[in-house]
Coordinates of C-alpha atoms in Angstrom, one line a residue:
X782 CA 0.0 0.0 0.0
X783 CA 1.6 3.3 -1.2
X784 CA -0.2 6.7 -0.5
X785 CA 2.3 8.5 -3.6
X786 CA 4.8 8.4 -5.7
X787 CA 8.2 10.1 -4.9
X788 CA 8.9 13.3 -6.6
X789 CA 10.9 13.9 -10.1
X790 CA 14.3 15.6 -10.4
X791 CA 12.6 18.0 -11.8
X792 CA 10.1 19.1 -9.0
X793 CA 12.7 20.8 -7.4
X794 CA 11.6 23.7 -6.9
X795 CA 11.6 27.3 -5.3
X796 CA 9.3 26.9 -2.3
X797 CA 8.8 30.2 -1.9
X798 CA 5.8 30.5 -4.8
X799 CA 4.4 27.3 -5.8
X800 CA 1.2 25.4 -6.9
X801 CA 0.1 23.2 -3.9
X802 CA -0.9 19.5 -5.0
X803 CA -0.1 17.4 -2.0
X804 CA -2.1 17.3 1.8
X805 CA -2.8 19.9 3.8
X806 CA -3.0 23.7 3.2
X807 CA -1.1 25.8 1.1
X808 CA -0.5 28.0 4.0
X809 CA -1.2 28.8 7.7
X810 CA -3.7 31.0 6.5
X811 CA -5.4 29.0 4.7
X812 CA -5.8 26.4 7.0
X813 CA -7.4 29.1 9.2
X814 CA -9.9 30.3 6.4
X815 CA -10.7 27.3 4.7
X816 CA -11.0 24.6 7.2
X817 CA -14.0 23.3 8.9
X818 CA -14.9 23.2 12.1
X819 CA -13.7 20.3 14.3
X820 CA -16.1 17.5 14.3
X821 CA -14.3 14.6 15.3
X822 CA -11.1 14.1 17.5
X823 CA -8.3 11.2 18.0
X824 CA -7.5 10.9 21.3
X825 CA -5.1 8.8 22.9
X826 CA -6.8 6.7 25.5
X827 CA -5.0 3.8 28.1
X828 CA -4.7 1.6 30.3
X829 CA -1.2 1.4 31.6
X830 CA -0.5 1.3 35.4
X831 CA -4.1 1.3 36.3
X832 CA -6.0 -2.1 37.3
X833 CA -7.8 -2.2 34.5
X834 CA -6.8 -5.9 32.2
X835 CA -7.3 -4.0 29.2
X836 CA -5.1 -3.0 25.7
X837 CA -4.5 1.0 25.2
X838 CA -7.3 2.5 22.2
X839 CA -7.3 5.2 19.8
X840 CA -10.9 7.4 20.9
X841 CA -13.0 8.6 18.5
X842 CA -14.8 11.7 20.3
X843 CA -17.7 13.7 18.5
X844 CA -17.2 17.4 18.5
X845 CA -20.6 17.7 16.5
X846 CA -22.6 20.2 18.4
X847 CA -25.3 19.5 16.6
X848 CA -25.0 15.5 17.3
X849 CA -27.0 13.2 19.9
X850 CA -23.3 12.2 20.9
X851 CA -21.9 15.5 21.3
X852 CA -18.5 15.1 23.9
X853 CA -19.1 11.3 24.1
X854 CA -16.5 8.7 22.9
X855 CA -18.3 7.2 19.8
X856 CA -16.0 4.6 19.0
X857 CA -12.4 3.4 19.9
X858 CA -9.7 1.3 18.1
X859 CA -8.7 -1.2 20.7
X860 CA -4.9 -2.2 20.0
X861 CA -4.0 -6.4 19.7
X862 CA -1.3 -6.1 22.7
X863 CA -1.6 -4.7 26.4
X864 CA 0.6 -2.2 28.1
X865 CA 1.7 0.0 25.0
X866 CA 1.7 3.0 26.9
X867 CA 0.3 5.0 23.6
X868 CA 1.7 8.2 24.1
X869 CA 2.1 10.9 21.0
X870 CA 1.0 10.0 18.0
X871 CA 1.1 11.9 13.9
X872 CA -0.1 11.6 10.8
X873 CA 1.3 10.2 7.7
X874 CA 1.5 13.3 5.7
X875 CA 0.8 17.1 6.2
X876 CA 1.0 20.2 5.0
X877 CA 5.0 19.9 4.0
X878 CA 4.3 17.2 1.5
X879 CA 2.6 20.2 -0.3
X880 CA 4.4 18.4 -3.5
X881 CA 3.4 14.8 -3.1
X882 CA 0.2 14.7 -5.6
X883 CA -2.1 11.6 -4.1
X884 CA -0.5 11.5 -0.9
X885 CA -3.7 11.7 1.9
X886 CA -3.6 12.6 5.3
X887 CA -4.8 9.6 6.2
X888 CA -3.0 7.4 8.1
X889 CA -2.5 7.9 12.2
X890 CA 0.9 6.0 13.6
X891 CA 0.3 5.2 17.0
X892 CA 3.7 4.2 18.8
X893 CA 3.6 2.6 22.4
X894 CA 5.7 4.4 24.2
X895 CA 7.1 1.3 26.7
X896 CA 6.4 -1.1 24.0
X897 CA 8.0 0.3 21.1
X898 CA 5.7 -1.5 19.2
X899 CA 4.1 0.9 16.3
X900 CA 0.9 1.4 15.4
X901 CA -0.9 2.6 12.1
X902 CA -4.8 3.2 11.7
X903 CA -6.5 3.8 8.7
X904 CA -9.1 6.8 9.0
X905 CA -10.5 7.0 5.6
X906 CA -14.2 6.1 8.1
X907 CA -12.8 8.6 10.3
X908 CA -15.9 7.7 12.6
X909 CA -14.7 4.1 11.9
X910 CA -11.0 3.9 11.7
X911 CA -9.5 0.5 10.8
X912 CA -5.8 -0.7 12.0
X913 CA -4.0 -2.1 9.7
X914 CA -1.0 -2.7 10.5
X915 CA 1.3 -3.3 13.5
X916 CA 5.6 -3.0 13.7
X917 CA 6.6 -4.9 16.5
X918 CA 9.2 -3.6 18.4
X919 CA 11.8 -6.3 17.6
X920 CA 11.7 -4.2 14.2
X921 CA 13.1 -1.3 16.0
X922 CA 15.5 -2.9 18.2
X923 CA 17.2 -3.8 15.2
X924 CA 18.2 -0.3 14.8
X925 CA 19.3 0.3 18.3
X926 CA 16.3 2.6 19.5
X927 CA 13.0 2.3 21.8
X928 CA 10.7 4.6 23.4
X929 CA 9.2 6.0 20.1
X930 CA 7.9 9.9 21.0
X931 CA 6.9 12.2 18.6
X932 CA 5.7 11.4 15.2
X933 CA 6.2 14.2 12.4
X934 CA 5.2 13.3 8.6
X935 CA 8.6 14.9 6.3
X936 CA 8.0 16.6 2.7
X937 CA 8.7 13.4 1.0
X938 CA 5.8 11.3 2.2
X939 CA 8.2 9.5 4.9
X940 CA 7.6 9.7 8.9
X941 CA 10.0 10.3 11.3
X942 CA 10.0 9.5 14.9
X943 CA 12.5 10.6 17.7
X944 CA 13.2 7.6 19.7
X945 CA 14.2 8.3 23.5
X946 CA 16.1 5.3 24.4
X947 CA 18.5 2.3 22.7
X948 CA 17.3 -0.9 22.8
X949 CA 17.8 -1.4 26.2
X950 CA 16.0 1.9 27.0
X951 CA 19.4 3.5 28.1
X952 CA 20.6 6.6 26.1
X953 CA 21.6 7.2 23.4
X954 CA 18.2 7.8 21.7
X955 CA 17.7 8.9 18.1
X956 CA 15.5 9.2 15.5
X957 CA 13.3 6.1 13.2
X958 CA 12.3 7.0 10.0
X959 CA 9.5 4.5 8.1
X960 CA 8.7 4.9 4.3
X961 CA 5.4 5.9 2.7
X962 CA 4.8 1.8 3.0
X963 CA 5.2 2.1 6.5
X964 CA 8.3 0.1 6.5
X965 CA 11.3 0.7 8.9
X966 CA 13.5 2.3 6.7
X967 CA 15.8 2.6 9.6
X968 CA 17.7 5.7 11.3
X969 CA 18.0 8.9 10.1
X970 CA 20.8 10.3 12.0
X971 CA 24.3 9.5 12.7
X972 CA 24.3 7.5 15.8
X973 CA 25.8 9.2 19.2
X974 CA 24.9 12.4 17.4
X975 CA 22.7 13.1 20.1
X976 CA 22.5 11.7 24.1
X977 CA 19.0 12.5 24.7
X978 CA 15.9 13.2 22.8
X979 CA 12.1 14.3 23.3
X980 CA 10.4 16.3 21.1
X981 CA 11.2 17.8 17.5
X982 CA 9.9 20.4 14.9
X983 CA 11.7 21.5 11.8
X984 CA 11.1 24.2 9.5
X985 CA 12.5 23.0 6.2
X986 CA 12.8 26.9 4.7
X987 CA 15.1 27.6 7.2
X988 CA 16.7 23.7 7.1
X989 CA 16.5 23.8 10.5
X990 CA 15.2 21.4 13.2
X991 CA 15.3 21.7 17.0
X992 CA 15.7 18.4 19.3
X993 CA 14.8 18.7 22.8
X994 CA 15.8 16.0 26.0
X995 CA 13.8 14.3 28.5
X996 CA 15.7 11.3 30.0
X997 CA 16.6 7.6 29.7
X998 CA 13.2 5.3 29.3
X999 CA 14.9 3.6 32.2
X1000 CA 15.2 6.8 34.0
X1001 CA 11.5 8.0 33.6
X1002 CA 9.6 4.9 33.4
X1003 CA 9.5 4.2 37.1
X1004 CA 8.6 7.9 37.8
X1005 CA 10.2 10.9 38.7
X1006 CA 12.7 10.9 41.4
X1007 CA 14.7 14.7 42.3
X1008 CA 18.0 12.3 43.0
X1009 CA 18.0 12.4 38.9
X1010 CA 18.0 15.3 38.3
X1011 CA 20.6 15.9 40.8
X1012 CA 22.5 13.5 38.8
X1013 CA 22.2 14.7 35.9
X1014 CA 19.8 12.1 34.3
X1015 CA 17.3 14.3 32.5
X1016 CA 17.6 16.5 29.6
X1017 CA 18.5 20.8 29.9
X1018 CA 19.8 21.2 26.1
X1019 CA 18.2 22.1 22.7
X1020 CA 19.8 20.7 19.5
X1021 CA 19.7 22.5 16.6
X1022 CA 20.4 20.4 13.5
X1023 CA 20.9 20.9 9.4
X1024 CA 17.7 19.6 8.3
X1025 CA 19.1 18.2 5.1
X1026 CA 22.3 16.6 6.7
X1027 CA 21.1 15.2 9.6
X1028 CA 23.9 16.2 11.8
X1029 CA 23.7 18.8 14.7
X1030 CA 25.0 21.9 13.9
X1031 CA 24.1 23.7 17.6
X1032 CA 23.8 22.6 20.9
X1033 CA 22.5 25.4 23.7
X1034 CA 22.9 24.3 27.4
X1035 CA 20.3 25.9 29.2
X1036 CA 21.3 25.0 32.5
X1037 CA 19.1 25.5 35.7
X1038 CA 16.3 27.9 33.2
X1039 CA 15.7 25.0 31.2
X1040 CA 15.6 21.5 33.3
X1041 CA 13.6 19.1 31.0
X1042 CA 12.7 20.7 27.8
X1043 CA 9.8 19.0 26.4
X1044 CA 7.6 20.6 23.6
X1045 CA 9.2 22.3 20.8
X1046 CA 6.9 24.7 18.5
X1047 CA 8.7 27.0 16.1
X1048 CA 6.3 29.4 14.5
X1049 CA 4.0 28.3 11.4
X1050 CA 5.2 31.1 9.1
X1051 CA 7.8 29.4 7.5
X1052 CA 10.0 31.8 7.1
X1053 CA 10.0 32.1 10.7
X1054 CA 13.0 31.3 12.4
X1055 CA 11.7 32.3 16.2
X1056 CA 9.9 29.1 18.5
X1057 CA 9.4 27.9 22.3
X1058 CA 10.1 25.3 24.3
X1059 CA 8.7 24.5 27.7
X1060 CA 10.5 23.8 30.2
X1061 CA 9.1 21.8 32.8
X1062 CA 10.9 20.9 35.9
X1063 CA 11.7 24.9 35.3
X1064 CA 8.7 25.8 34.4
X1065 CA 9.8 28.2 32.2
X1066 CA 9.2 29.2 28.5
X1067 CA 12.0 29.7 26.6
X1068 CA 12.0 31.8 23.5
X1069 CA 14.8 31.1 20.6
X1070 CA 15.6 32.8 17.4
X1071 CA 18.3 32.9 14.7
X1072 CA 20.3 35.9 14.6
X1073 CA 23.7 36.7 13.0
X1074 CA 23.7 33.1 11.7
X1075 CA 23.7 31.1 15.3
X1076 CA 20.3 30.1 17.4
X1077 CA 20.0 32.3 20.9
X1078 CA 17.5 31.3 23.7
X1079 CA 16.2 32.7 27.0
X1080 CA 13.6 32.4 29.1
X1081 CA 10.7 34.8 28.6
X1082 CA 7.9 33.6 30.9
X1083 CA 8.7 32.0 34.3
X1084 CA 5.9 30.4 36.4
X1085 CA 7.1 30.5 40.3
X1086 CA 6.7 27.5 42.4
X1087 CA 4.0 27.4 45.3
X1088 CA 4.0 26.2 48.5
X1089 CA 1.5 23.3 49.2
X1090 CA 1.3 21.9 52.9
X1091 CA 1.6 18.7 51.3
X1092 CA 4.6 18.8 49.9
X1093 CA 8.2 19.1 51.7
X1094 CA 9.3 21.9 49.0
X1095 CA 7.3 24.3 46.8
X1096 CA 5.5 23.1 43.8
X1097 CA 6.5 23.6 40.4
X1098 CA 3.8 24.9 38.1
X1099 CA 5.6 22.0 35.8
X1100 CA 4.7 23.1 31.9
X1101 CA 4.3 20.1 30.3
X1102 CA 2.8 21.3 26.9
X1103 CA 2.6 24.1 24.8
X1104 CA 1.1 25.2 21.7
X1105 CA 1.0 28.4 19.0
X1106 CA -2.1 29.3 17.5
X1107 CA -2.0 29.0 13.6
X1108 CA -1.9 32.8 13.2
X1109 CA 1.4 32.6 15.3
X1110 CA -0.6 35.4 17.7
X1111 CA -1.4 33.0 20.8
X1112 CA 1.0 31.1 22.6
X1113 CA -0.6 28.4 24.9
X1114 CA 0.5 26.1 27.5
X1115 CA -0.4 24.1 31.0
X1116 CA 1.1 24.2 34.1
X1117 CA -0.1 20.3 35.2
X1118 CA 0.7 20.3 38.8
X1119 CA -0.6 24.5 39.5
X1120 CA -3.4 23.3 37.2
X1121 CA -3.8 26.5 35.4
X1122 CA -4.2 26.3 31.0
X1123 CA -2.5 30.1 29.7
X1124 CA -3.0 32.0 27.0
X1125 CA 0.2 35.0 25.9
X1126 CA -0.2 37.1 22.9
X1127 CA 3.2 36.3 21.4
X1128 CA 2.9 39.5 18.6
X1129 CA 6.2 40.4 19.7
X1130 CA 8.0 36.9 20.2
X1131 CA 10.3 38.3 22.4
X1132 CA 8.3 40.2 24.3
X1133 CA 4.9 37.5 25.5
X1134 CA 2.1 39.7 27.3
X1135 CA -0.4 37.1 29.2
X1136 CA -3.6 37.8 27.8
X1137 CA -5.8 35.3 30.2
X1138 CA -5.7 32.0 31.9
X1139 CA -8.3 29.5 33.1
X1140 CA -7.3 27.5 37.0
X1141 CA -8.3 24.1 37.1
X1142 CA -7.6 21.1 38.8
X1143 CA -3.9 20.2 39.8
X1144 CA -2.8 21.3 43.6
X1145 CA -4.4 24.6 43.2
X1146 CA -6.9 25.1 40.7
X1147 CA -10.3 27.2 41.6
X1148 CA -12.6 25.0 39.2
X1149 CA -12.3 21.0 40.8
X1150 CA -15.7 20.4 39.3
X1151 CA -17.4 20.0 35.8
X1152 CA -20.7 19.0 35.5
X1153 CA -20.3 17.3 39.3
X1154 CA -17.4 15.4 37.5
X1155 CA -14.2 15.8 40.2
X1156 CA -11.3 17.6 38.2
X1157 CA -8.3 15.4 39.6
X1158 CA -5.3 16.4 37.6
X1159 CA -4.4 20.1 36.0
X1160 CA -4.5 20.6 32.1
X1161 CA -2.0 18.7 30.2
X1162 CA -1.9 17.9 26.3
X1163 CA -3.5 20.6 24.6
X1164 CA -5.1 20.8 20.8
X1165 CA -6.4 24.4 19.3
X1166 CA -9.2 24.4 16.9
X1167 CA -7.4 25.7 13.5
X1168 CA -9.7 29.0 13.4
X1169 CA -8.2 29.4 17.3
X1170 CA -11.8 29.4 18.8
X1171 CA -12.0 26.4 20.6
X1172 CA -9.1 25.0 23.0
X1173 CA -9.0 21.5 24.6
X1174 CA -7.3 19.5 26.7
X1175 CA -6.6 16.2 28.4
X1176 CA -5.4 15.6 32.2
X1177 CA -3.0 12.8 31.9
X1178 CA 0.8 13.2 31.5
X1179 CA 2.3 9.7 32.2
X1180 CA 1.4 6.5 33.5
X1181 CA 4.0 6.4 36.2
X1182 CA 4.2 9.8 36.9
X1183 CA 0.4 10.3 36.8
X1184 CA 0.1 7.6 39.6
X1185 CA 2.5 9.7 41.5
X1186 CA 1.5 12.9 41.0
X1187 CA -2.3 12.3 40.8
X1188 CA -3.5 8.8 42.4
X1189 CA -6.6 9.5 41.6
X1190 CA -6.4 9.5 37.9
X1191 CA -6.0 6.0 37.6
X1192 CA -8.9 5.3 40.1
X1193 CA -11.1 8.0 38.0
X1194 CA -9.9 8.3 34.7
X1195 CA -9.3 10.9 33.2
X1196 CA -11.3 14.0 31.3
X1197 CA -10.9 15.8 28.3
X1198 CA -12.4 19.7 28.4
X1199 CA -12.6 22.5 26.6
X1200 CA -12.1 26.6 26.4
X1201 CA -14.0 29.1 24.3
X1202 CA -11.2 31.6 23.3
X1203 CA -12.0 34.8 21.9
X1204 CA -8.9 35.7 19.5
X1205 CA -10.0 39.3 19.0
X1206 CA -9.9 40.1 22.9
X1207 CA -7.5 37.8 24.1
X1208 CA -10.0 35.5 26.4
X1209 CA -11.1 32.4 27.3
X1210 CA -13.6 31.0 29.0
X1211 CA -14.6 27.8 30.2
X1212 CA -17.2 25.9 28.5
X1213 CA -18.7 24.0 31.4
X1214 CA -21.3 22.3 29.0
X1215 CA -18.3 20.0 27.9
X1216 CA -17.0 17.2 29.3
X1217 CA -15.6 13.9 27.7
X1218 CA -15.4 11.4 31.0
X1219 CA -12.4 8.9 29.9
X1220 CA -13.6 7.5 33.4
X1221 CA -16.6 5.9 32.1
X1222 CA -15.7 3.0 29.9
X1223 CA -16.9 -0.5 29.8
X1224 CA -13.1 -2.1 31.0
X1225 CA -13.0 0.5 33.2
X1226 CA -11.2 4.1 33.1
X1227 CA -8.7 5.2 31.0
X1228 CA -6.4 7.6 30.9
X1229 CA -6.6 10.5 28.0
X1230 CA -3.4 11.9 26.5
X1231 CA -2.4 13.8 22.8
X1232 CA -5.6 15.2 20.7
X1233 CA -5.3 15.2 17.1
X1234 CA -8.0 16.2 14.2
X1235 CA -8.5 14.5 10.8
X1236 CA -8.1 17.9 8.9
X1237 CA -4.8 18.7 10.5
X1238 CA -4.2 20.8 13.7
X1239 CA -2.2 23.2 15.4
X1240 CA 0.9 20.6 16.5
X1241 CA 1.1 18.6 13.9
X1242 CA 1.3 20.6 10.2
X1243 CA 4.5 22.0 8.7
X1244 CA 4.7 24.6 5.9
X1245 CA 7.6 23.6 3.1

């Protein structure tokens, strides 16, 4: 099964003005003005570390307003193995295959994050999605990597994945690269280029792309322990590399400001050269930018810690995700342990103004309850509605650290909500009409991670 053929020699092209033929949108503006409104979501849901004796699922949700099933989980793609730990997840092809005439975004790959076994679902039903295919993680150990993270489609109609761990789940990690077949092609970096990995983005106008670090699988699997940190087990760095070579050209240490990058987001203009990272143990947000031919960061938001009188030392606000807005206007992010979802107007990158911010769950949040449904955990994976109106979330970050953190999320599942945002005015609000319970399921409840739409979304696309 082949979604395209590869392009001709003579496709090369200048990027800059072009006819669009492949997926996606010719531009970040045009997937604001021409896309519909969100009908359906993929969300991850599992089992892991909860007693539940069940395999991990893709979700369907309806998003319909106007449907009898509105904000209820209409069907689910159960996966053929237990314990997966289904953690990020992409699509085969977006907006950078703007050249690949007959490629579809079509095709979800769903890696298990403590598996390493792959996943790909076929959503041409996107009520009914179909899997179709499995890679079993002996297929990856062959290349020295587990712990598969975060899935990008590239312009050519491959998928790469950065890969956390070797194959014993120690560092190094790297990067796994399948074909339009959704065959292991193998690695696409030299390996030992990198120590750790996490998340990636690239921006292939600038041949750019930025790496960021959490930690060993074996290091974070267990949960999170301060005695690692200490040691120097989890990630403070951002790797910038040559997008075409595959080699790092720039490493920035960001010391004590940036302990555990995570989510990387440059801008959607892709000329753009300016991006965030959160950093969560540090619970910062670091803003970088290419100047004078070299990549500078610093923070430019800082969320202080809070004391708790259940905790021995002050809480971090702990920014697990973040995301920009496809106008490149909004910046927003969660603080999972405060329990607070933000919204910055980012018009001046290096310059954020906090425009509004909705507390909500975690250790401190003012809203615990939705519809009588007990808000356990804070915000945590986010997804934005192309048009920036609508902004959702999920409370789960990790199995491990989840039980840790938030007990209760295992007992209770978790829940999937939603903002109204106002663009014009800078505002949110939340809608207290919507509430997807992931605690309600026949096994039992389920934990609710990455959101994704079939049309594309504000995490996922990348302009060539």
């Amino acid at each position: 099964m082949s979604d395209a053929e590869q392009p001709a020699e003579s496709e090369t092209h200048d990027h800059h003005d072009h006819d669009h033929e492949g997926p996606g949108y010719a531009t970040p503006q045009a997937a604001i003005e021409a896309a519909e409104p969100e009908q359906t979501a993929y969300v991850m849901g599992l089992h892991v570390g909860q007693d539940v004796d069940a395999p991990d699922f893709l979700a369907v949700v309806d998003l319909d307003p106007d449907s009898d099933t509105y904000s209820e989980i209409i069907n689910r793609v159960q996966m053929p193995n237990k314990g997966d730990e289904l953690h990020h997840f992409g699509w085969n092809a977006c907006s950078s295959s703007c050249h690949m005439d007959g490629l579809e975004r079509r095709h979800l790959v769903i890696p298990g994050q403590r598996s390493s076994r792959i996943h790909i679902v076929d959503t041409k039903e996107r009520r009914d999605p179909e899997l179709t295919k499995v890679i079993e993680p002996e297929e990856v150990y062959e290349h020295d990597l587990s712990a598969p993270h975060t899935v990008h489609c590239i312009p050519d109609g491959e998928i790469l994945i950065s890969m956390l761990g070797d194959a014993d789940g120690d560092l190094p990690g790297g990067f796994l690269e399948l074909n339009d077949d959704f065959e292991v092609q193998g690695r696409w970096d030299p390996p030992g280029e990198i120590e750790m990995n996490y998340d990636y983005w690239y921006q292939p106008r600038q041949n750019v792309m930025l790496s960021t670090e959490w930690a060993a699988p074996k290091t974070y699997y267990p949960g999170f322990d301060l005695d690692d940190v200490e040691d120097g087990k989890y990630g403070q760095r951002l790797n910038f590399w040559d997008w075409e070579d595959g080699v790092i050209e720039q490493t920035i240490d960001l010391g004590e400001d940036g302990l555990i990058p995570l989510e990387a987001r440059f801008l959607h203009t892709p000329e753009s050269t300016h991006g965030y990272v959160g950093a969560a143990l540090s619970s910062n947000i670091i803003h970088f930018h290419e100047s004078d031919g070299r990549y500078h960061a610093e923070p430019v938001i800082e969320f202080d810690d809070r004391e708790h009188e259940g905790w021995d030392m002050p809480v971090p606000a702990l920014v697990t995700d973040i995301l920009i807005s496809m106008d490149d206007r909004y910046l927003f992010g969660s603080s999972w342990l405060h329990g607070e979802v933000w919204m910055y107007d980012i018009s001046d990158p290096s310059n954020p103004r906090k425009a509004d911010s909705i507390s909500i769950g975690g250790y401190f949040g003012d809203i615990e309850q939705v519809q009588g449904r007990d808000i356990v955990a804070g915000p945590q994976m986010l997804q934005l509605s192309l048009d920036g109106e609508r902004l959702y979330w999920t409370t789960s970050l990790f199995s491990s650290w989840d039980n840790q953190f938030f007990p209760e999320e295992a007992e209770k599942g978790s829940v999937m909500l939603k903002a109204d945002v106002d663009p014009r005015t800078g505002t949110m609000s939340l809608d207290r009409d919507f509430l997807v319970d992931f605690g309600d399921l026949p096994e039992g409840p389920a934990r609710a991670h990455e959101i994704r739409w079939p049309d594309g979304d504000c995490t996922s696309d990348v302009w060539q």
